[in-house]
PDB file of C-alpha atoms in Angstrom:
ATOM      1  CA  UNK B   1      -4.076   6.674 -17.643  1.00 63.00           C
ATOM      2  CA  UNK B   2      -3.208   8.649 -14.807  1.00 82.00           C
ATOM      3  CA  UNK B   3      -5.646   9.387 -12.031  1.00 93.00           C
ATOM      4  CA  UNK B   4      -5.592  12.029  -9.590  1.00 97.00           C
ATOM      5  CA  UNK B   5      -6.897  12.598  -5.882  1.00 96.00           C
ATOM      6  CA  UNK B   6      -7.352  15.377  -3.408  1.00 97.00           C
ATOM      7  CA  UNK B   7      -8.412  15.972  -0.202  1.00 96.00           C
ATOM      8  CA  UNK B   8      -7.479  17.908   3.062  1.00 95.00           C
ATOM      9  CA  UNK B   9      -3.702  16.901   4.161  1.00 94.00           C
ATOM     10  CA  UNK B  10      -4.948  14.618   6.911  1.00 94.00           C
ATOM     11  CA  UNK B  11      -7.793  12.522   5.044  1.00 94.00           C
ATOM     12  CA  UNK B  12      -5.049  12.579   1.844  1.00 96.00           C
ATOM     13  CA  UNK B  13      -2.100  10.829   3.904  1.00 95.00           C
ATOM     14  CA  UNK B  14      -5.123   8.425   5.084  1.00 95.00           C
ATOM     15  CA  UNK B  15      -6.052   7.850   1.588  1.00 95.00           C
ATOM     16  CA  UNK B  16      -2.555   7.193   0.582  1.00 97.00           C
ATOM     17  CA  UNK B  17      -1.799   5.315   3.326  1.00 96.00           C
ATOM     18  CA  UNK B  18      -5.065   2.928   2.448  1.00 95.00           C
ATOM     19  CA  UNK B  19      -4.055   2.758  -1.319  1.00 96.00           C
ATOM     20  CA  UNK B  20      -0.261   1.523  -0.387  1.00 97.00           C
ATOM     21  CA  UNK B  21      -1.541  -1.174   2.029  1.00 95.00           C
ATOM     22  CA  UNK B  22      -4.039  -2.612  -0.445  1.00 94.00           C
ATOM     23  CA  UNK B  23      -0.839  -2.452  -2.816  1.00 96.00           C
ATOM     24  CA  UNK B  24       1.219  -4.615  -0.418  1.00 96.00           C
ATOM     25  CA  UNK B  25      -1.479  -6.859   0.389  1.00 94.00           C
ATOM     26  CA  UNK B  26      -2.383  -8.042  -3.673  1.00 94.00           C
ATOM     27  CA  UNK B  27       1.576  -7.791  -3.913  1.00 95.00           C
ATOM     28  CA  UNK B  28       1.971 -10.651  -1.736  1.00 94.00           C
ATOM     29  CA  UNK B  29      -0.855 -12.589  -2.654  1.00 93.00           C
ATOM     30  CA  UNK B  30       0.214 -12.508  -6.474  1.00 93.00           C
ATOM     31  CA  UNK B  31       4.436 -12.055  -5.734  1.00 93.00           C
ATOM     32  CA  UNK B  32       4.904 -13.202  -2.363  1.00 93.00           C
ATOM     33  CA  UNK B  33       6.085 -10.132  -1.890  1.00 95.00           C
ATOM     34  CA  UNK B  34       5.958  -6.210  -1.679  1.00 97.00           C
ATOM     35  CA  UNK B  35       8.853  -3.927  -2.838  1.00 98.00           C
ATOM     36  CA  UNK B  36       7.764  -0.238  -1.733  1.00 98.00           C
ATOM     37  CA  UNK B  37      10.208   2.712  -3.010  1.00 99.00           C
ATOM     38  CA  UNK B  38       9.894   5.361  -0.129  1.00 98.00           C
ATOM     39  CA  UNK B  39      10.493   9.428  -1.150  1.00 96.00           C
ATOM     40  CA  UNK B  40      11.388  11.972   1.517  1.00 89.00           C
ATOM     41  CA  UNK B  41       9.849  15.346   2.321  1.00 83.00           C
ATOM     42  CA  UNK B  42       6.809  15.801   4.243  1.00 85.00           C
ATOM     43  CA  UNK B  43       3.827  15.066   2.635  1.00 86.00           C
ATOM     44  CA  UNK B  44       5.447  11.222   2.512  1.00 93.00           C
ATOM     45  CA  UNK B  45       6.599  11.924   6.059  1.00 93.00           C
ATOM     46  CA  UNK B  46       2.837  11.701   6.963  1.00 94.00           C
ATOM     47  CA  UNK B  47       2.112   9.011   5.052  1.00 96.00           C
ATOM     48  CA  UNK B  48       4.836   7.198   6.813  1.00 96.00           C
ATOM     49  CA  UNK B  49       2.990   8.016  10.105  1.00 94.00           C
ATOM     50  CA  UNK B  50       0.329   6.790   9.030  1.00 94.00           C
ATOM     51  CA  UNK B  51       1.647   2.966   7.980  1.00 95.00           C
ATOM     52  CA  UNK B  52       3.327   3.121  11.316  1.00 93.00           C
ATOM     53  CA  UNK B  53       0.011   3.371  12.706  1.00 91.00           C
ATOM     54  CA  UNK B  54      -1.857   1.503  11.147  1.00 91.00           C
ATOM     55  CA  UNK B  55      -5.565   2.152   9.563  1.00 90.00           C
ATOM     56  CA  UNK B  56      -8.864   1.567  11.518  1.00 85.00           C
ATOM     57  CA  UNK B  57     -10.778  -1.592  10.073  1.00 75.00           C
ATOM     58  CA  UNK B  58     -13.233  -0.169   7.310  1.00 78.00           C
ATOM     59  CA  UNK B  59     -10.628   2.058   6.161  1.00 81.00           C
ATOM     60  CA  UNK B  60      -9.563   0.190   2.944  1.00 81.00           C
ATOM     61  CA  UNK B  61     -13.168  -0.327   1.662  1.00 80.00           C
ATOM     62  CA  UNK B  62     -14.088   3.227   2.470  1.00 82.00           C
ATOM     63  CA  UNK B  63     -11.070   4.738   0.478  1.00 83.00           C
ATOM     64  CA  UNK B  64     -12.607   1.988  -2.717  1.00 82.00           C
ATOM     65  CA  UNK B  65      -9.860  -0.754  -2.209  1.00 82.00           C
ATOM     66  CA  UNK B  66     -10.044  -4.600  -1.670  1.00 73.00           C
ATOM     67  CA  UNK B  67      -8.418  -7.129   0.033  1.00 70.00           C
ATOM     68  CA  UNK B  68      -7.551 -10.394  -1.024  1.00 72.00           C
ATOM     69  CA  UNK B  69      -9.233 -13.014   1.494  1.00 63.00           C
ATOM     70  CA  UNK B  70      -7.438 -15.387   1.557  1.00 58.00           C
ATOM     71  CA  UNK B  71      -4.370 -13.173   3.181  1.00 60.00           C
ATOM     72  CA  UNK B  72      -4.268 -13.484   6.991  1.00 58.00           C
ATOM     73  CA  UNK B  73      -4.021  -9.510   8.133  1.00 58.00           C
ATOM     74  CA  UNK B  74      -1.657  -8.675  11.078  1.00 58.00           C
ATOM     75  CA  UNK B  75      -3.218  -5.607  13.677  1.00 54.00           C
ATOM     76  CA  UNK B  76      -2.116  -3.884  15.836  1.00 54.00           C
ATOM     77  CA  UNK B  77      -4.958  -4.571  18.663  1.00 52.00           C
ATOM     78  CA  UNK B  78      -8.418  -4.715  17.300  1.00 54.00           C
ATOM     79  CA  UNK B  79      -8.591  -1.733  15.194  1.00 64.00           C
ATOM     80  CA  UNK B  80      -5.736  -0.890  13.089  1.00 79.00           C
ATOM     81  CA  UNK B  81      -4.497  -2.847   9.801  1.00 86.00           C
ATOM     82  CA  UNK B  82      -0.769  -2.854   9.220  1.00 89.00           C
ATOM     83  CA  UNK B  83       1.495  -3.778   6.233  1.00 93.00           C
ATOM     84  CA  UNK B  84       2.404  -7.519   5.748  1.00 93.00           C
ATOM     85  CA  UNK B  85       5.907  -5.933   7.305  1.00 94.00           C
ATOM     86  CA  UNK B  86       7.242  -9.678   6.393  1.00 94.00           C
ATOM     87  CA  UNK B  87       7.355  -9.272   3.166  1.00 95.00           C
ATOM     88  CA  UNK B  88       7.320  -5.563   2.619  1.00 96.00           C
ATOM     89  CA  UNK B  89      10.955  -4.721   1.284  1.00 97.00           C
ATOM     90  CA  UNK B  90      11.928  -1.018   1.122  1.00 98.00           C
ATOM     91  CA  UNK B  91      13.938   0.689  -1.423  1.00 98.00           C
ATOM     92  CA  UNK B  92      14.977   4.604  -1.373  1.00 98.00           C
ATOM     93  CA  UNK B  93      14.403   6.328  -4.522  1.00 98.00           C
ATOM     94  CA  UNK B  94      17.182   9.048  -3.881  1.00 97.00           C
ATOM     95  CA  UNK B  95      18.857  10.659  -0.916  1.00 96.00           C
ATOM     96  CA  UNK B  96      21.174  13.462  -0.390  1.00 94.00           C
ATOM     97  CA  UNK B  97      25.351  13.453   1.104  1.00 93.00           C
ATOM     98  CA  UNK B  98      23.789  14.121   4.440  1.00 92.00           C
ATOM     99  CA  UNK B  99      24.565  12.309   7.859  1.00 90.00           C
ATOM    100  CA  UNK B 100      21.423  10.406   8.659  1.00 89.00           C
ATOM    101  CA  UNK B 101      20.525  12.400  11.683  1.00 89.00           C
ATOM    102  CA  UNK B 102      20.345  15.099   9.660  1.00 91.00           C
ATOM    103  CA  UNK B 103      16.712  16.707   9.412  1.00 90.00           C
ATOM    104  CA  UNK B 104      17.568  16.514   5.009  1.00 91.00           C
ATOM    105  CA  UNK B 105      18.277  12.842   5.422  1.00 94.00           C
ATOM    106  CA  UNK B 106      15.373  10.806   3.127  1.00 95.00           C
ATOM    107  CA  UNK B 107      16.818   7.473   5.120  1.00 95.00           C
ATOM    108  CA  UNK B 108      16.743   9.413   8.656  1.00 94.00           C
ATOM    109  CA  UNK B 109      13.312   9.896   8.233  1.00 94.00           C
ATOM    110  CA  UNK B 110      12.309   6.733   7.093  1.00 93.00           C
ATOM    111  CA  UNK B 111      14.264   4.921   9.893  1.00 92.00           C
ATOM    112  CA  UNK B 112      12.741   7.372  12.651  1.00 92.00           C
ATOM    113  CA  UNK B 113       8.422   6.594  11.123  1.00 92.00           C
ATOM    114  CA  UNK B 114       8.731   3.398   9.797  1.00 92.00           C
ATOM    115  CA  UNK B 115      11.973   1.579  12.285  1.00 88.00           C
ATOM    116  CA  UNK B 116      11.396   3.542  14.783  1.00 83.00           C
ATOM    117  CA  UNK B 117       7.848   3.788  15.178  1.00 84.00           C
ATOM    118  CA  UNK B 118       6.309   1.070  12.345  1.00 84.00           C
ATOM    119  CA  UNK B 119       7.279  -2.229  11.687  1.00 89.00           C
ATOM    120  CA  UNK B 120       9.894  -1.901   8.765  1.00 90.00           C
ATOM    121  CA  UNK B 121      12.428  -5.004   9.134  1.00 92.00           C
ATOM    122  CA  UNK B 122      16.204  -3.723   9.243  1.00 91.00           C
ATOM    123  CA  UNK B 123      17.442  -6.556   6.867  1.00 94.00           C
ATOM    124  CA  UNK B 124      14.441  -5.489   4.350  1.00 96.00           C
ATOM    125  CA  UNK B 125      15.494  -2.085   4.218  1.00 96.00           C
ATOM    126  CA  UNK B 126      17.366  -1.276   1.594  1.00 97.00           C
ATOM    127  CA  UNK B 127      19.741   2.104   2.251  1.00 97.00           C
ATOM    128  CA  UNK B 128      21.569   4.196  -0.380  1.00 97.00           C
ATOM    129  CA  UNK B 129      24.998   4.846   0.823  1.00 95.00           C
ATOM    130  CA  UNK B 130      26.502   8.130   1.036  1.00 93.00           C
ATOM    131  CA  UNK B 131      28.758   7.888   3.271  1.00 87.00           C
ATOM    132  CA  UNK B 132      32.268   7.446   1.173  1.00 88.00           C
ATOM    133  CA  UNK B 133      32.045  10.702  -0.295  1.00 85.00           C
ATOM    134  CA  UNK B 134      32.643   9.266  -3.965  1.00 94.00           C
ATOM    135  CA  UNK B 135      28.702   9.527  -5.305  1.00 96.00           C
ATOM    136  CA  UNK B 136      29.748   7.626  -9.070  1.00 97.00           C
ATOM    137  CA  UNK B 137      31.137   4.062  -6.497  1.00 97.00           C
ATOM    138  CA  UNK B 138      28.147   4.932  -4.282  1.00 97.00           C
ATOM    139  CA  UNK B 139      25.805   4.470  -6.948  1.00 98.00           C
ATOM    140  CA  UNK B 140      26.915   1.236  -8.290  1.00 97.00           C
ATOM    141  CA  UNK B 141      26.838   0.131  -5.478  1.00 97.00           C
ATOM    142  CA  UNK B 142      23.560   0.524  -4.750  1.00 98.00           C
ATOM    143  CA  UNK B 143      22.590  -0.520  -8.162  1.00 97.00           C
ATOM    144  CA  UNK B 144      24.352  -3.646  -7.513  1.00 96.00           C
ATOM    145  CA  UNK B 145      22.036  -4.117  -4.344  1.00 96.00           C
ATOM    146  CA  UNK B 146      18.903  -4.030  -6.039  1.00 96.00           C
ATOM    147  CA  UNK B 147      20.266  -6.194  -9.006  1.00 95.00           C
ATOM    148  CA  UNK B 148      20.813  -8.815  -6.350  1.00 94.00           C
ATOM    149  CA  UNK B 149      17.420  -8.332  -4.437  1.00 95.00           C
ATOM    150  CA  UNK B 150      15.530  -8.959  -8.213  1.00 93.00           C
ATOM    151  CA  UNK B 151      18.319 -11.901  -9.133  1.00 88.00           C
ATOM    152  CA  UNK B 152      16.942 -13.938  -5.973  1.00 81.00           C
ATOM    153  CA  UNK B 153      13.684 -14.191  -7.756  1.00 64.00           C
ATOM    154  CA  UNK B 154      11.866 -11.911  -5.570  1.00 51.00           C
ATOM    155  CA  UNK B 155      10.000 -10.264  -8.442  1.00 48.00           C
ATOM    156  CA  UNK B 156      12.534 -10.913 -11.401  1.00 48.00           C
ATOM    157  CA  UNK B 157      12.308  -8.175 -13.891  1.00 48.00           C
ATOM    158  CA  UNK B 158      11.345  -9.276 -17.487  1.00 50.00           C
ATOM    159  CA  UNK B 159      13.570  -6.561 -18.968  1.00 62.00           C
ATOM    160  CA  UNK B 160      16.689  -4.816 -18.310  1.00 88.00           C
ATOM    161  CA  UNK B 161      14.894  -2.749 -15.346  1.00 95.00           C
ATOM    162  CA  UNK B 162      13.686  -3.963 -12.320  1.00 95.00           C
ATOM    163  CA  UNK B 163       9.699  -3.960 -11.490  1.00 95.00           C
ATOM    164  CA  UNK B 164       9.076  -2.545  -8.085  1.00 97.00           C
ATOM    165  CA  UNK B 165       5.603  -2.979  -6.963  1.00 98.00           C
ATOM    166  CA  UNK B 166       5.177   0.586  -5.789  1.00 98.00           C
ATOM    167  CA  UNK B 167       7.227   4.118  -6.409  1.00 99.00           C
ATOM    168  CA  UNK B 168       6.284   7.077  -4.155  1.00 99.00           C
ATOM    169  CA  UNK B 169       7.760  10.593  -5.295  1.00 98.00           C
ATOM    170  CA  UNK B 170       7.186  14.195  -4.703  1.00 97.00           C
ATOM    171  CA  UNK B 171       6.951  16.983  -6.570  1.00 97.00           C
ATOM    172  CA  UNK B 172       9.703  19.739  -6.311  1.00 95.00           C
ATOM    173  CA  UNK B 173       8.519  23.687  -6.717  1.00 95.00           C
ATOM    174  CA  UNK B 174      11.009  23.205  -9.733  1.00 95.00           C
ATOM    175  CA  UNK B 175       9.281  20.183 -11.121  1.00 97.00           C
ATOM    176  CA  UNK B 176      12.245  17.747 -10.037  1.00 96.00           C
ATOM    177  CA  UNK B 177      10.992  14.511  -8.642  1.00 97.00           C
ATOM    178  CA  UNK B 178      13.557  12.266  -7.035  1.00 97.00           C
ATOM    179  CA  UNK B 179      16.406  13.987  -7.244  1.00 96.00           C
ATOM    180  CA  UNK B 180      15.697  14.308 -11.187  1.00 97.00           C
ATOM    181  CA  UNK B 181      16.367  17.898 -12.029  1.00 96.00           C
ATOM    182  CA  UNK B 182      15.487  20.129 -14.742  1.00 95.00           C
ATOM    183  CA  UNK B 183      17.711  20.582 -17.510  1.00 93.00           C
ATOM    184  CA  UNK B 184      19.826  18.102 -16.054  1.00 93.00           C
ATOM    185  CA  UNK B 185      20.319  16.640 -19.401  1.00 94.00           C
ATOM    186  CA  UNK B 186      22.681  13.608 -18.403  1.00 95.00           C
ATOM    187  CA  UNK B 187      20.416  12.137 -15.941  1.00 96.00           C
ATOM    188  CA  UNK B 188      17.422  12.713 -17.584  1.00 97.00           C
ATOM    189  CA  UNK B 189      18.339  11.192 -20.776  1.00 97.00           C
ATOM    190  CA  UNK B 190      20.173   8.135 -19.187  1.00 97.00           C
ATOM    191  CA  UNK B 191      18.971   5.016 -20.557  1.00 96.00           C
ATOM    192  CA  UNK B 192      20.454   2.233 -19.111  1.00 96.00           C
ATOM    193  CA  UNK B 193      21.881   2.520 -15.082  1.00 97.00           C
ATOM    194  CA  UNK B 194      19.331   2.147 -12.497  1.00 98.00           C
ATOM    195  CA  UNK B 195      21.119   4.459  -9.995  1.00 98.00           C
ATOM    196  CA  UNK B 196      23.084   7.147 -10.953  1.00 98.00           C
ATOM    197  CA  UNK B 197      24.627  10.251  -9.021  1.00 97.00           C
ATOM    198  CA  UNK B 198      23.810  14.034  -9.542  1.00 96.00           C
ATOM    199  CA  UNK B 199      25.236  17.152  -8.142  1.00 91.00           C
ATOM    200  CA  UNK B 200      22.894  19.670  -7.218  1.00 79.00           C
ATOM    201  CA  UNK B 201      24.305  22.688  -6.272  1.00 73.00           C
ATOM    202  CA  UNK B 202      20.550  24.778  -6.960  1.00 71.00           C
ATOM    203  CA  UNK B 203      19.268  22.379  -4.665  1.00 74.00           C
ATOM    204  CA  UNK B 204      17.852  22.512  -1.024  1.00 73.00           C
ATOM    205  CA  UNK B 205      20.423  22.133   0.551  1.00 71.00           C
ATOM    206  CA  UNK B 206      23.078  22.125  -2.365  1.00 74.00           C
ATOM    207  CA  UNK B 207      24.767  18.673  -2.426  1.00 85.00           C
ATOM    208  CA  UNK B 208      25.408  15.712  -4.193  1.00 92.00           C
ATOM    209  CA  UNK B 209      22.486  13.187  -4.803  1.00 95.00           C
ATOM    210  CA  UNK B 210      21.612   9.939  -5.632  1.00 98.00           C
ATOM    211  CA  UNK B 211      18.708   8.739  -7.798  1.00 98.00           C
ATOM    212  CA  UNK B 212      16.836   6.101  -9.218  1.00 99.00           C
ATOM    213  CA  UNK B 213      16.973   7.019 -12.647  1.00 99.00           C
ATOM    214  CA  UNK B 214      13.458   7.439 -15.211  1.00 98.00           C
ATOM    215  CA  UNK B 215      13.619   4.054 -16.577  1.00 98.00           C
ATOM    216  CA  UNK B 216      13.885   2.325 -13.103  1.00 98.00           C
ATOM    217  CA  UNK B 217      10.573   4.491 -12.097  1.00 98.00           C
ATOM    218  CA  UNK B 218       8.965   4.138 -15.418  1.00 98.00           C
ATOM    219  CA  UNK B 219       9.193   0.484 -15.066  1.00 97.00           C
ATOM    220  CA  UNK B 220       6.930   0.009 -11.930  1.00 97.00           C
ATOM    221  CA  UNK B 221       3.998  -1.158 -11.566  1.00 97.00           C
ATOM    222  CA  UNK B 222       2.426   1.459 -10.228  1.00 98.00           C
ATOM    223  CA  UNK B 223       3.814   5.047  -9.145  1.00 98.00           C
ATOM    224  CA  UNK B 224       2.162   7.417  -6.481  1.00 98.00           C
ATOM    225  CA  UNK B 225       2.806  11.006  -6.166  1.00 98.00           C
ATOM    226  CA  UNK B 226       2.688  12.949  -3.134  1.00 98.00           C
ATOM    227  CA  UNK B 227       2.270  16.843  -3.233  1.00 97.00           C
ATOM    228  CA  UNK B 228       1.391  19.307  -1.128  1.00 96.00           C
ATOM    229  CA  UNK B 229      -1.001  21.762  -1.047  1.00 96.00           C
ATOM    230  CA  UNK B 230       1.333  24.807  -2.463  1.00 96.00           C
ATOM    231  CA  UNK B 231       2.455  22.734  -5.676  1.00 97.00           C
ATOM    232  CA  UNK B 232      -1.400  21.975  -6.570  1.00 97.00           C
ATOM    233  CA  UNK B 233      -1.694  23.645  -9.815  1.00 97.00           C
ATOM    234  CA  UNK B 234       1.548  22.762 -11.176  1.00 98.00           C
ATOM    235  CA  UNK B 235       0.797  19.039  -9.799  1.00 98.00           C
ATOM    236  CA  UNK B 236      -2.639  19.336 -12.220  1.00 97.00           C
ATOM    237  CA  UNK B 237      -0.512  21.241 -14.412  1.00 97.00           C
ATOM    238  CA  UNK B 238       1.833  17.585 -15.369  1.00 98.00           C
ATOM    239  CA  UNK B 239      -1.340  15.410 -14.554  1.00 97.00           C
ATOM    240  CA  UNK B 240      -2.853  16.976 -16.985  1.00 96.00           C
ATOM    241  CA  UNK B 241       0.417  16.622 -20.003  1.00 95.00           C
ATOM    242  CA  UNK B 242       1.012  20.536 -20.027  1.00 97.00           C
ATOM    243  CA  UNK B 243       4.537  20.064 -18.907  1.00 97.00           C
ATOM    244  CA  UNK B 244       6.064  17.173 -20.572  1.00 97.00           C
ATOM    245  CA  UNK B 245      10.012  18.941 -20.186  1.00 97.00           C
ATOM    246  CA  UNK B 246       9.823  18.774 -16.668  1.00 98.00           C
ATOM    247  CA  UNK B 247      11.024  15.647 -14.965  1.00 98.00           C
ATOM    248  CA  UNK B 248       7.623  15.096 -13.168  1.00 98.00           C
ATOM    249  CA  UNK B 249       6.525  15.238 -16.448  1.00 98.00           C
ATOM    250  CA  UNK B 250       8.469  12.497 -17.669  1.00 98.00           C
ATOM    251  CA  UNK B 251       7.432   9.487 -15.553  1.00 98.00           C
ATOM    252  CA  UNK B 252       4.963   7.820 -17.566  1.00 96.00           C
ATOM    253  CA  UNK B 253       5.018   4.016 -16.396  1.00 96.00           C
ATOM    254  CA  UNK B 254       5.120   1.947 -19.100  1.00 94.00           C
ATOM    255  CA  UNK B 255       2.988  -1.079 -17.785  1.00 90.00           C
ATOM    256  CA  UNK B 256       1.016   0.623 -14.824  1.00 89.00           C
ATOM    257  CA  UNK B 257      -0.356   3.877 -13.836  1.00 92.00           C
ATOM    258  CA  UNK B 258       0.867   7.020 -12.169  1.00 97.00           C
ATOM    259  CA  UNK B 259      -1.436   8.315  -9.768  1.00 97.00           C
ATOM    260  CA  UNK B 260      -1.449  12.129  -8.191  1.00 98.00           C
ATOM    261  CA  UNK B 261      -2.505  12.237  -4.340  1.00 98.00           C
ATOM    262  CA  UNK B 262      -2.888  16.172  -3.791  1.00 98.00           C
ATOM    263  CA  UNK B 263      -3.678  17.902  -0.728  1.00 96.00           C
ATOM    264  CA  UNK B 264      -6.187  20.316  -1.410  1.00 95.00           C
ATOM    265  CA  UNK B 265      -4.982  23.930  -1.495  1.00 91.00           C
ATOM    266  CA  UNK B 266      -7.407  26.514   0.227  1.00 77.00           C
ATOM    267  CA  UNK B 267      -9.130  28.790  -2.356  1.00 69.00           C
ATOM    268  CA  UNK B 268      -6.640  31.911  -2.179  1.00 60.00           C
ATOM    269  CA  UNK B 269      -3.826  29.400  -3.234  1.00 56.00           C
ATOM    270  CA  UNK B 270      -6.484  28.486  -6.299  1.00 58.00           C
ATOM    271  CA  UNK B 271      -5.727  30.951  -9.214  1.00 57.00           C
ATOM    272  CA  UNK B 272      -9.137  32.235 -10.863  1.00 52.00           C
TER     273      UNK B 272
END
């Protein structure tokens, strides 16, 4: 069952924000460990901000999460709650044949909120690499990475996909999540490589891609969606199983639960 949540931008990326760190912390206390798949765009770029900063004390239990006592909870002063940064291991979900200081660069991002400004560990960050200009090597590669990661025990997958703890995506104007694409037949239906490359020439901007493909996010334990205000009724649209041929539409975890954090969309953006 999915569930969905709205609220303004700012109380949303607060809300999200809340809902990943009470992920992380019953991570750890089950796994030892937390492995977070991070999207780009800017509705994540917020939440991002967010983690970096931490969340007041309260914040959790007001937004209807727990904690599991017996977890020691690092702050920054006396009023914020961070991630268990420790054991928090990041993962990108896609990213584009950009240089990373470009403003289109998922990783860029990431590095500037959560390096930068949080307290992501470089050695448990995880970075697709697109810098050889050969997308089909790139991919393996990075496959190869998180076959590794999983192979050290830390959170062995009982199947042929991994289990991240946590996959954050967005929603495209197309429906595209990741850098899934509609009518993108190949990567849609692939079946059994965990990254795989796509060129996107409709795209903004129009470059190559990598991906985590459906299975790899369908096999999570959990899966958070982060949308915007202007993509709220097609957002409800897939919540609600209208659009099952979009790729939004096909993520449907197979052992957790998809969950829709909307910002709310002011009423002339609200059709009748």
């Amino acid at each position: 069952m999915n569930s969905w949540i709205t609220d303004s931008e700012t109380a949303l990326a607060k809300r999200a924000a809340a809902f990943i760190t009470a992920t992380a912390y019953r991570a750890v206390a089950d796994r030892g460990r937390f492995t977070l798949v991070l999207s780009g765009g800017k509705t994540p770029k917020r939440v991002y901000e967010q983690l970096a900063l931490g969340l007041r004390k309260g914040l959790l239990e007001k937004s209807g999460y727990s904690r599991p006592l017996s977890l020691h909870y690092p702050a920054q002063g006396d009023e914020a709650i961070t991630l268990p940064w420790a054991e928090t291991f990041v993962f990108q979900g896609d990213e584009r044949y950009v240089p990373t200081g470009h403003p289109d660069s998922n990783y860029g991002m990431v590095s500037r909120t959560l390096m930068v400004k949080g307290g992501v560990r470089k050695e448990n960050l995880f970075r697709m690499p697109v810098e050889s200009g050969e997308p089909e090597a790139d991919a393996l590669r990075y496959e190869e990475q998180i076959r590794a990661f999983f192979r050290k025990g830390l959170g062995a997958a009982n199947s042929d996909f991994p289990s991240f703890d946590l996959v954050l995506l967005g929603l495209g104007d197309d429906g595209h999540t990741a850098s899934l694409f509609p009518g993108e037949r190949k990567a849609l239906d692939e079946r059994k490589r965990w990254v795989i490359a796509v060129d996107a020439p409709g795209a903004n901007p129009p470059c190559s891609r990598l991906t985590l493909s459906l299975p790899v996010i369908n096999h999570a334990r959990s899966v958070m969606f982060l949308v915007p205000a202007g993509r709220y009724e097609l957002a409800r649209s897939i919540h609600d199983g209208n659009r099952p041929d979009l790729p939004a539409g096909m993520v449907n975890p197979l052992h957790g639960q998809a969950r829709w954090f909307v910002a709310e969309p002011s009423p002339q953006l609200l059709h009748p």
